PDB file of C-alpha atoms and ligand atoms in Angstrom:
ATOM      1  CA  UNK A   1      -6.499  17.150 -10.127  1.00 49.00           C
ATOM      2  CA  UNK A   2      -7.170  13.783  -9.556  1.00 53.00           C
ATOM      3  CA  UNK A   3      -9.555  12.432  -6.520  1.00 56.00           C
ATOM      4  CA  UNK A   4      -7.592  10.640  -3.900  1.00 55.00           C
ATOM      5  CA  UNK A   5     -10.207   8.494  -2.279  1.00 57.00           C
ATOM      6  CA  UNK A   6      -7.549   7.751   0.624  1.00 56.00           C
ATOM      7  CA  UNK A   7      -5.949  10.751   1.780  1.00 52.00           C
ATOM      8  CA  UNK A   8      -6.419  14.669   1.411  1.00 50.00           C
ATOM      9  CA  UNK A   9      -2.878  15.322   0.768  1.00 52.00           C
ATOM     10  CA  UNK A  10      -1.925  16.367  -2.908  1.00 53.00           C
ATOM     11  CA  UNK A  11      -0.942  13.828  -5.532  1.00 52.00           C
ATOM     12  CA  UNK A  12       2.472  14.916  -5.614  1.00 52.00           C
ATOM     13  CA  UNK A  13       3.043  14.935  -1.830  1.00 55.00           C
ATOM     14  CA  UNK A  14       4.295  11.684   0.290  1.00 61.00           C
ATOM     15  CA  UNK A  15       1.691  10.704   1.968  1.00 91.00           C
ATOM     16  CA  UNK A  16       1.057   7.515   4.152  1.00 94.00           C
ATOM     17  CA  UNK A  17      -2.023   4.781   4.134  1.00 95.00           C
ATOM     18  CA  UNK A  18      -1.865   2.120   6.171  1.00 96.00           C
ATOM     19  CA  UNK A  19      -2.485  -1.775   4.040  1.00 96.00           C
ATOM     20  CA  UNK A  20      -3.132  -3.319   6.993  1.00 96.00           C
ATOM     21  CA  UNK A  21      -1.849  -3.451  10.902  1.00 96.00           C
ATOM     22  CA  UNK A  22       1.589  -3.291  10.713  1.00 96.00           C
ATOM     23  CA  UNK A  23       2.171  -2.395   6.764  1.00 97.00           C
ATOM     24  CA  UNK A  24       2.555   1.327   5.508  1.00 97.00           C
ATOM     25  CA  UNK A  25       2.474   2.687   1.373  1.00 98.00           C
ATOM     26  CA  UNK A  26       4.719   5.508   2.074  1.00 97.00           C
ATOM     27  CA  UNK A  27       3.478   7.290  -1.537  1.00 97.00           C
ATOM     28  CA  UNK A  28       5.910   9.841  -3.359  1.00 95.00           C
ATOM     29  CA  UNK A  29       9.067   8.903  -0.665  1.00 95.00           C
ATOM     30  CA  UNK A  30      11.551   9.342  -3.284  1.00 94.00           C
ATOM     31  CA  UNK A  31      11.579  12.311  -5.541  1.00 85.00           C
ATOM     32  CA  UNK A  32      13.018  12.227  -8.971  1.00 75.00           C
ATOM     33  CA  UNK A  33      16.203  14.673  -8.045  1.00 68.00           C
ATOM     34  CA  UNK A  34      17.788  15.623  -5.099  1.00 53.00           C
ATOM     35  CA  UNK A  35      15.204  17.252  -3.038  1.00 48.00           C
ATOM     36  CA  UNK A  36      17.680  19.401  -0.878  1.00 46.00           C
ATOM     37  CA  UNK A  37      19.815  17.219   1.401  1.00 50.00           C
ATOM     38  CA  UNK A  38      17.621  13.640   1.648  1.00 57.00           C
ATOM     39  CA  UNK A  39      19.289  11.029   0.091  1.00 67.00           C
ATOM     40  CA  UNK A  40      18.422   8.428  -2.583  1.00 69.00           C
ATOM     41  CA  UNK A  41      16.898  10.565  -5.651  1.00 90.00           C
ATOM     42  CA  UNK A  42      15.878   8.610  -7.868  1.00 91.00           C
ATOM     43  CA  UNK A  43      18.139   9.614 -10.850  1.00 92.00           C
ATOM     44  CA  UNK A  44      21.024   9.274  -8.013  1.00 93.00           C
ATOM     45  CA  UNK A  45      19.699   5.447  -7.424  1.00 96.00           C
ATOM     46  CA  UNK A  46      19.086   4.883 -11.149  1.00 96.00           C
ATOM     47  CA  UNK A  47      23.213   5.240 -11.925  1.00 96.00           C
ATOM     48  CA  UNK A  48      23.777   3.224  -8.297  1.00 97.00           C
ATOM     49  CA  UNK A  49      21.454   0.611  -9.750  1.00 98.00           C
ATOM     50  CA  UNK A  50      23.638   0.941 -13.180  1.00 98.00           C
ATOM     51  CA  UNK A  51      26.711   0.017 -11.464  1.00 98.00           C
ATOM     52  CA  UNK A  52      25.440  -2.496  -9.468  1.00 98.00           C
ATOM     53  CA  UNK A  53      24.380  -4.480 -12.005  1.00 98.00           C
ATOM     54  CA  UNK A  54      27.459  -3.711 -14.426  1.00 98.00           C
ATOM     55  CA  UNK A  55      29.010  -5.960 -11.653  1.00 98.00           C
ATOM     56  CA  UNK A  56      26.049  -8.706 -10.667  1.00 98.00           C
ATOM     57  CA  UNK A  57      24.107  -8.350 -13.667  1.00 98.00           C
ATOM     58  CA  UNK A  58      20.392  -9.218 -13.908  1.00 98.00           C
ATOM     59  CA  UNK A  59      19.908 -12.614 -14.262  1.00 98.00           C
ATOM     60  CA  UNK A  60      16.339 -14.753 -14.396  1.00 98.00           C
ATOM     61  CA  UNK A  61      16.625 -17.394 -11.291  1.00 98.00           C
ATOM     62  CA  UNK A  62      14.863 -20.545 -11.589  1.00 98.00           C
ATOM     63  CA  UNK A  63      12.281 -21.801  -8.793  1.00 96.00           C
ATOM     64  CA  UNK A  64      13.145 -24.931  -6.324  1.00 96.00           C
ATOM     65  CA  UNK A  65      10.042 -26.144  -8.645  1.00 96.00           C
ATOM     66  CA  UNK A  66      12.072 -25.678 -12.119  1.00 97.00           C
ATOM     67  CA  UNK A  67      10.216 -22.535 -13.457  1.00 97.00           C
ATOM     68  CA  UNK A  68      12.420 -19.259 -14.274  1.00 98.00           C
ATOM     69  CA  UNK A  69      11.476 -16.099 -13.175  1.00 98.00           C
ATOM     70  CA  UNK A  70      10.005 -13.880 -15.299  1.00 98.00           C
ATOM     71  CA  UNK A  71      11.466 -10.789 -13.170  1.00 98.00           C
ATOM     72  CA  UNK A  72      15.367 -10.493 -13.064  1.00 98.00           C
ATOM     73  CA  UNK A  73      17.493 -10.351 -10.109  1.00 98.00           C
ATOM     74  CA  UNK A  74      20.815  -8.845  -8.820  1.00 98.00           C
ATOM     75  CA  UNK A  75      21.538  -7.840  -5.141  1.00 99.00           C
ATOM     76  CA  UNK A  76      23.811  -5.634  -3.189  1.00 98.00           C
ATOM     77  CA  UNK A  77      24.759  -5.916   0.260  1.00 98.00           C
ATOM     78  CA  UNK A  78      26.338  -8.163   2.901  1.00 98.00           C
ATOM     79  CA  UNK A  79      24.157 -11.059   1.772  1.00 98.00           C
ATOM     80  CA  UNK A  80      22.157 -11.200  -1.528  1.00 98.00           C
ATOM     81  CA  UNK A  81      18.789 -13.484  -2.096  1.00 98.00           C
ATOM     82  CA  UNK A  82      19.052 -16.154  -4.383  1.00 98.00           C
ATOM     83  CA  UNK A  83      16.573 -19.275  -5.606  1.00 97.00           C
ATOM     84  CA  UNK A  84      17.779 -22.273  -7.410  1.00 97.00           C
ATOM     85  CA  UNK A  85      16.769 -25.934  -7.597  1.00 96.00           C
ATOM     86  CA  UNK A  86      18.020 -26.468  -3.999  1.00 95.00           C
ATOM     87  CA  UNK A  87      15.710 -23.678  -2.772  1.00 96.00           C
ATOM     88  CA  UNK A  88      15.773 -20.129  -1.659  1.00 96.00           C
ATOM     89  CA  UNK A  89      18.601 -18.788   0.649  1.00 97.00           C
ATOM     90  CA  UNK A  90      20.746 -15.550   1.190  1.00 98.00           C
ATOM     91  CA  UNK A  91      24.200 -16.123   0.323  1.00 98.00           C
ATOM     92  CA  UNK A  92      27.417 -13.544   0.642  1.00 98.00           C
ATOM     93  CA  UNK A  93      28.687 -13.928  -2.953  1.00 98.00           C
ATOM     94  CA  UNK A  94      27.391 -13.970  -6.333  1.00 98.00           C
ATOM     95  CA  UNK A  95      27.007 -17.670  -7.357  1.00 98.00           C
ATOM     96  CA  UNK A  96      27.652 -16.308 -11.345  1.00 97.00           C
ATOM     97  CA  UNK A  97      31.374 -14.627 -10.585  1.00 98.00           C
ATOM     98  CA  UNK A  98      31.967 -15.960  -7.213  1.00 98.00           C
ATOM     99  CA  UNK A  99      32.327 -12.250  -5.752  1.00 98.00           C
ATOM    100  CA  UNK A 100      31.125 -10.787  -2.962  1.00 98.00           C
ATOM    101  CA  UNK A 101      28.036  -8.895  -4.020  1.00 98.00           C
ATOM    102  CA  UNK A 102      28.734  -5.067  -4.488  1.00 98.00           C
ATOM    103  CA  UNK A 103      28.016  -2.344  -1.478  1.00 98.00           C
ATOM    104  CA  UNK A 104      24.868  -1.105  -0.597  1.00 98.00           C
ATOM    105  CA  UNK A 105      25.461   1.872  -1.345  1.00 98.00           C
ATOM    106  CA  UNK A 106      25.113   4.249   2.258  1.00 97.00           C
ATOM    107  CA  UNK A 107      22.814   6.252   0.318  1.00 96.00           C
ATOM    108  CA  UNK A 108      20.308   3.581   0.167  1.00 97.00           C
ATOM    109  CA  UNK A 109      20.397   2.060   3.577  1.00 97.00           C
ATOM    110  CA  UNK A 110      20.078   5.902   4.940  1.00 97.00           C
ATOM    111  CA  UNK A 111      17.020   5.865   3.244  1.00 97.00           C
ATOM    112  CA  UNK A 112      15.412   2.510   3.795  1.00 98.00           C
ATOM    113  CA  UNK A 113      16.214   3.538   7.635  1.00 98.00           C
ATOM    114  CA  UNK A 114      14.263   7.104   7.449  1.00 97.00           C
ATOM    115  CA  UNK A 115      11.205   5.041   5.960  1.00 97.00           C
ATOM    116  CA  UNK A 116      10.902   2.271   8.330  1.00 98.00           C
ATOM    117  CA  UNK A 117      11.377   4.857  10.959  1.00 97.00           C
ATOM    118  CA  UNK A 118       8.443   6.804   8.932  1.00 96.00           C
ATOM    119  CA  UNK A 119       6.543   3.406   9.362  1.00 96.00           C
ATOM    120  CA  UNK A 120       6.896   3.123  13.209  1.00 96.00           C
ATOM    121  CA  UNK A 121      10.158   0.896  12.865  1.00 97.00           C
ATOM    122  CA  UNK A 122      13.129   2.767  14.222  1.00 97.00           C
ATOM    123  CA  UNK A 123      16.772   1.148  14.096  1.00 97.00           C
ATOM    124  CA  UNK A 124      16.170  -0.809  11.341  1.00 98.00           C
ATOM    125  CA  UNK A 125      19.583  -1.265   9.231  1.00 98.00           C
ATOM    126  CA  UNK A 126      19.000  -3.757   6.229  1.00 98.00           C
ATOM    127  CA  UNK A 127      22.366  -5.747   5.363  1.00 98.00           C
ATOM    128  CA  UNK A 128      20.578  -7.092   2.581  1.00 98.00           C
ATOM    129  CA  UNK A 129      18.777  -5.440  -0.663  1.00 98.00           C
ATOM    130  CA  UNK A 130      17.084  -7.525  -3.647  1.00 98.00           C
ATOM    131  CA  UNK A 131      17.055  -5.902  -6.465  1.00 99.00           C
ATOM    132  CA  UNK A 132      13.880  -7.000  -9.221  1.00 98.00           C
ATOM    133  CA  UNK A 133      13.490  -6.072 -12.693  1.00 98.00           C
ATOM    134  CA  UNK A 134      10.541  -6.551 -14.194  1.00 98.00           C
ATOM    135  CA  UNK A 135       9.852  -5.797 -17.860  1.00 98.00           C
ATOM    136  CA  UNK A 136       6.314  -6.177 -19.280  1.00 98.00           C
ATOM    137  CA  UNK A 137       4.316  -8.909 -18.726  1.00 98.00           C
ATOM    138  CA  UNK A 138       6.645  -9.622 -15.714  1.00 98.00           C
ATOM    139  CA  UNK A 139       4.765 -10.858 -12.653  1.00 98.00           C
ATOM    140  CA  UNK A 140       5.381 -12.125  -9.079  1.00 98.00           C
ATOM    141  CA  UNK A 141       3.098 -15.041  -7.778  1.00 96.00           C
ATOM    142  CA  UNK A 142       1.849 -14.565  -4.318  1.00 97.00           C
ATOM    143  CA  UNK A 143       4.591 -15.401  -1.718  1.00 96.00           C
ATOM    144  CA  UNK A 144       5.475 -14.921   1.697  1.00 96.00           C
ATOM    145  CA  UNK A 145       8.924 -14.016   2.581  1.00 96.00           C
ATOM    146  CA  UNK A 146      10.035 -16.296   5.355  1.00 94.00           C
ATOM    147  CA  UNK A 147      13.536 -16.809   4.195  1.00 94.00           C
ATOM    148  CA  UNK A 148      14.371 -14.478   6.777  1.00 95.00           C
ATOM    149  CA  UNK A 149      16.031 -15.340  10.871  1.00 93.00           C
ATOM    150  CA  UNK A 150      13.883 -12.672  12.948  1.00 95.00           C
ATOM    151  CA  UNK A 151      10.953 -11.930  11.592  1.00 95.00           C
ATOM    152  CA  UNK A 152      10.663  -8.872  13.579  1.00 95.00           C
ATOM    153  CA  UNK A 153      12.512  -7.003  11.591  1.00 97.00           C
ATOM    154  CA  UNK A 154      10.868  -4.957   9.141  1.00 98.00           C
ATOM    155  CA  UNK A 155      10.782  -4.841   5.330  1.00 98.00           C
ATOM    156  CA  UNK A 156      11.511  -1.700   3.274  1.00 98.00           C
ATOM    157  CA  UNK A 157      10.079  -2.177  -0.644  1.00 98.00           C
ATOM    158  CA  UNK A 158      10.758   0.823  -3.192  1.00 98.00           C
ATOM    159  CA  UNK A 159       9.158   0.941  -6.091  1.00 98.00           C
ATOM    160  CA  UNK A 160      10.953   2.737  -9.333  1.00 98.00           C
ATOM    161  CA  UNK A 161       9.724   3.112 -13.042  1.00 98.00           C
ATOM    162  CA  UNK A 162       6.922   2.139 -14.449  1.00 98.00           C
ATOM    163  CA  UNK A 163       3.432   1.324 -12.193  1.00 98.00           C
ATOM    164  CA  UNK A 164       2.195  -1.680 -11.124  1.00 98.00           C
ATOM    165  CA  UNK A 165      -0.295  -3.797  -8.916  1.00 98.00           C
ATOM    166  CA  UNK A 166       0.877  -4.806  -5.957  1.00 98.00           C
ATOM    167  CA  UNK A 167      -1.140  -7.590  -4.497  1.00 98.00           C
ATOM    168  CA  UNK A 168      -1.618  -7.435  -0.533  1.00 97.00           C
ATOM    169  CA  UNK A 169      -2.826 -10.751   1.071  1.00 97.00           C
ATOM    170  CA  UNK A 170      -3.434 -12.043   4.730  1.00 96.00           C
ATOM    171  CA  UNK A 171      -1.502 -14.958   6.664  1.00 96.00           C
ATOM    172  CA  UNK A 172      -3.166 -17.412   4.383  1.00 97.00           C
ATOM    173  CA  UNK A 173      -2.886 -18.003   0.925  1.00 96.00           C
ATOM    174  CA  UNK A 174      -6.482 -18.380   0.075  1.00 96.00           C
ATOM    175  CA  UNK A 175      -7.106 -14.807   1.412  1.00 97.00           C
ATOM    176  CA  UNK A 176      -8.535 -12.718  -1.184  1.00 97.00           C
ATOM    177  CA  UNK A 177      -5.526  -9.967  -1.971  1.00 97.00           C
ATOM    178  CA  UNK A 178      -6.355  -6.127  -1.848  1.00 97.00           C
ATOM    179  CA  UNK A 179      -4.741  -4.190  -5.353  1.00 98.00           C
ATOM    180  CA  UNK A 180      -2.749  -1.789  -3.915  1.00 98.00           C
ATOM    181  CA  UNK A 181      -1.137   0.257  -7.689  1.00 98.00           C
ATOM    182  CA  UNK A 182       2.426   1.216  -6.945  1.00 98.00           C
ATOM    183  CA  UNK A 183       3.888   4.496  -8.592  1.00 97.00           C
ATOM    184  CA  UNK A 184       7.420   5.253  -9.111  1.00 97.00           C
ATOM    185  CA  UNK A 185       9.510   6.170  -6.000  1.00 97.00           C
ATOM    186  CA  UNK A 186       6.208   4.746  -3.737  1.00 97.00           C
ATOM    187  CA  UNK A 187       7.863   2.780  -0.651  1.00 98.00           C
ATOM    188  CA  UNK A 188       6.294  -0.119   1.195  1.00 98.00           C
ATOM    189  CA  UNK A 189       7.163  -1.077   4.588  1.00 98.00           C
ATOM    190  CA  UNK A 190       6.228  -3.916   5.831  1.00 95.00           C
ATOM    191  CA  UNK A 191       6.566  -6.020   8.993  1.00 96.00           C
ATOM    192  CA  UNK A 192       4.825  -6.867  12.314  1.00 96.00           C
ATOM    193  CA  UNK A 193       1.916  -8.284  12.464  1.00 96.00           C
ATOM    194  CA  UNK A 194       1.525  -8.820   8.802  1.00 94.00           C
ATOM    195  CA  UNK A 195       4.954  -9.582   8.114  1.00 96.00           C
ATOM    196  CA  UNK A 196       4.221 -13.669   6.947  1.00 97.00           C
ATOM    197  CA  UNK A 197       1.577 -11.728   4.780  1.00 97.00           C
ATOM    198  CA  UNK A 198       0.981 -13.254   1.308  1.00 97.00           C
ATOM    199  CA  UNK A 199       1.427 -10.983  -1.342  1.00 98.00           C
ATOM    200  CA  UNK A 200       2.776 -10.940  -5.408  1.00 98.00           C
ATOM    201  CA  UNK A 201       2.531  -8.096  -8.363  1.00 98.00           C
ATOM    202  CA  UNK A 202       0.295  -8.492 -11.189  1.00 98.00           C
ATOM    203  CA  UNK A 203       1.541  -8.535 -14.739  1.00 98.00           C
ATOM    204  CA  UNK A 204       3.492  -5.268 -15.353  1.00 98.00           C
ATOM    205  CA  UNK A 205       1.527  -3.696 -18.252  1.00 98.00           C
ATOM    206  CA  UNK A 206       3.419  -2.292 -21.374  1.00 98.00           C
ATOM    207  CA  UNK A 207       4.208   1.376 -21.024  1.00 98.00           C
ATOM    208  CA  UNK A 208       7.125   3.590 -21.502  1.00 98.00           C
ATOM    209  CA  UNK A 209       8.491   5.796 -18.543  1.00 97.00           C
ATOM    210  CA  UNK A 210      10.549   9.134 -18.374  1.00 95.00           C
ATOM    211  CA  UNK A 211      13.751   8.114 -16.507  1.00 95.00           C
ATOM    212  CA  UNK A 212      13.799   4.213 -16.611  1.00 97.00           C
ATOM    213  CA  UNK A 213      12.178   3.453 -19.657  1.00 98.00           C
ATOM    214  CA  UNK A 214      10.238   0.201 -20.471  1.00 98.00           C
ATOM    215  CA  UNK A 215      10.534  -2.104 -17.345  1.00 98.00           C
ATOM    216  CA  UNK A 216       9.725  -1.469 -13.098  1.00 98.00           C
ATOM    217  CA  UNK A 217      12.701  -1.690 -10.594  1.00 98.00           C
ATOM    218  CA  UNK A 218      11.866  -3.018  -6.935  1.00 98.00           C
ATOM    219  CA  UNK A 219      14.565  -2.356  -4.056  1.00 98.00           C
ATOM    220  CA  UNK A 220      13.472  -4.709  -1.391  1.00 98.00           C
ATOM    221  CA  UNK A 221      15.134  -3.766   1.915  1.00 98.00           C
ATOM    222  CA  UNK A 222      15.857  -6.899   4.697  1.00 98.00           C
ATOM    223  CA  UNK A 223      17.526  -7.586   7.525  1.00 98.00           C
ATOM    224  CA  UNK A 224      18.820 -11.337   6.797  1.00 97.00           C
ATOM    225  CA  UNK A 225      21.079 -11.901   9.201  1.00 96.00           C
ATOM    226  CA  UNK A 226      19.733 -10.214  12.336  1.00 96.00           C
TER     227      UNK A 226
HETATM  228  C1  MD6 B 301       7.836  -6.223  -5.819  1.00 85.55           C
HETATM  229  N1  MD6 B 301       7.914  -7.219  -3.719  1.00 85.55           N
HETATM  230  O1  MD6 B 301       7.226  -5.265  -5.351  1.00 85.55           O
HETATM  231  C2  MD6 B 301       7.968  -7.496  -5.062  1.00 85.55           C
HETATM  232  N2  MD6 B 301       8.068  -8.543  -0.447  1.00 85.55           N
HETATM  233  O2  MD6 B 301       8.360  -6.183  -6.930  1.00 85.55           O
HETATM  234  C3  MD6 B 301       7.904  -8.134  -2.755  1.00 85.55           C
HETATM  235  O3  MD6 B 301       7.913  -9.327  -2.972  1.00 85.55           O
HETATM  236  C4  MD6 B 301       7.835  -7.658  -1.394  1.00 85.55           C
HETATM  237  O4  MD6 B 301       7.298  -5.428  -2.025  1.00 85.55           O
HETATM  238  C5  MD6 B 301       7.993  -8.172   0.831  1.00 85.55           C
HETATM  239  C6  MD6 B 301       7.700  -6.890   1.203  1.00 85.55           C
HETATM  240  C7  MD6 B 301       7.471  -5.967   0.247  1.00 85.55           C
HETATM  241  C8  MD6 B 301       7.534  -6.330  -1.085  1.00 85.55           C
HETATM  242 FE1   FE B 302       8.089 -10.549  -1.241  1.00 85.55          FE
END
């Protein structure tokens, strides 16, 4: 058994810790099958994700600073998030094929909805989910996300495959981060008072794991037009 220094549920359980005022790790939210009537198991998600991206594939954006990402990005939803040289912004079709992105599928939303209610956020229905693939060595330098109208609506993060550091600011950038480690189907939520928080993911390590294999997938869960 290993010792939780946070909690005195089980390791396999969900359990909740609070990061700071207003942001919840919702650990173990998503099992790896169906777990008798929830939604969103994460071999369910897995083919969603699949055919998803058979229609807005992965692709590496580049910053409004000229770098390219070293995670890869599709979206599904009413409005998909998207950086270029002209900056960031949500736009309603995929600026590779011109298409609308695909569905999110009702699955998903169900579920980022039971989690933000989980996290004290009821009524929250995201018309917008990022999708971020991160192989090894992938990273995310620390951000805010601000690209959003009303920043009192929550943000739902799941985490899928293989671990990985999430780094957990404050409101300024020169706040030293906390290292939160994110397992698979671990869900972050994320909003109120913390919501302009500064946070990134350290540099996935190398690993292998049993249902997605060598890389980490992040659903992030927004609100972008509300
Ligand atoms: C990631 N997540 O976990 C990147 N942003 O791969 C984010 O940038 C993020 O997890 C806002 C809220 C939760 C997040
Ligand atoms: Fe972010």
């Amino acid at each position: 058994m290993t010792l939780n220094l946070f909690d005195d549920t089980a390791p396999d359980e969900p359990s909740t810790r609070q990061l700071a005022p207003g942001a919840l790790l919702l650990r173990g939210f998503v099992q790896g099958e169906s777990d008798g009537g929830n939604e969103g198991s994460s071999t369910a998600m897995l083919a969603d994700i699949e055919a998803i991206t058979s229609q807005a594939p992965f692709r590496h954006l580049v910053t409004p600073g000229g770098f390219t990402m070293s995670v890869a990005m599709s979206n599904c939803g009413q409005l998909g998030w998207v950086s270029s040289r002209r900056g960031y912004r949500y736009v309603s079709a995929d600026p590779i094929s011109g298409n609308p992105w695909p569905c999110m599928p009702a699955s998903w939303l169900a579920l980022a909805s039971r989690a933000a209610t989980a996290a004290g956020y009821p009524g929250f229905v995201p018309d917008a989910c990022l999708i971020n693939q991160y192989a090894p060595g992938s990273k995310m330098s620390l951000h805010q996300d601000r690209d959003e109208h009303d920043l009192s609506q929550p943000i739902v993060s799941l985490s899928l495959g293989l671990p990985a550091v999430f780094l957990f600011g404050g409101l300024k950038r020169s706040d030293k981060p906390q290292r939160v480690p994110l397992q698979h189907g671990d869900v972050v939520v994320w909003g109120g008072p913390t919501r302009l928080a500064f946070h990134g993911v350290m540099p996935l390590e190398e690993g292998e794991h049993a249902l997605l294999g060598r890389r980490r997938i992040n659903l992030t869960f927004r609100c972008a037009s509300c």
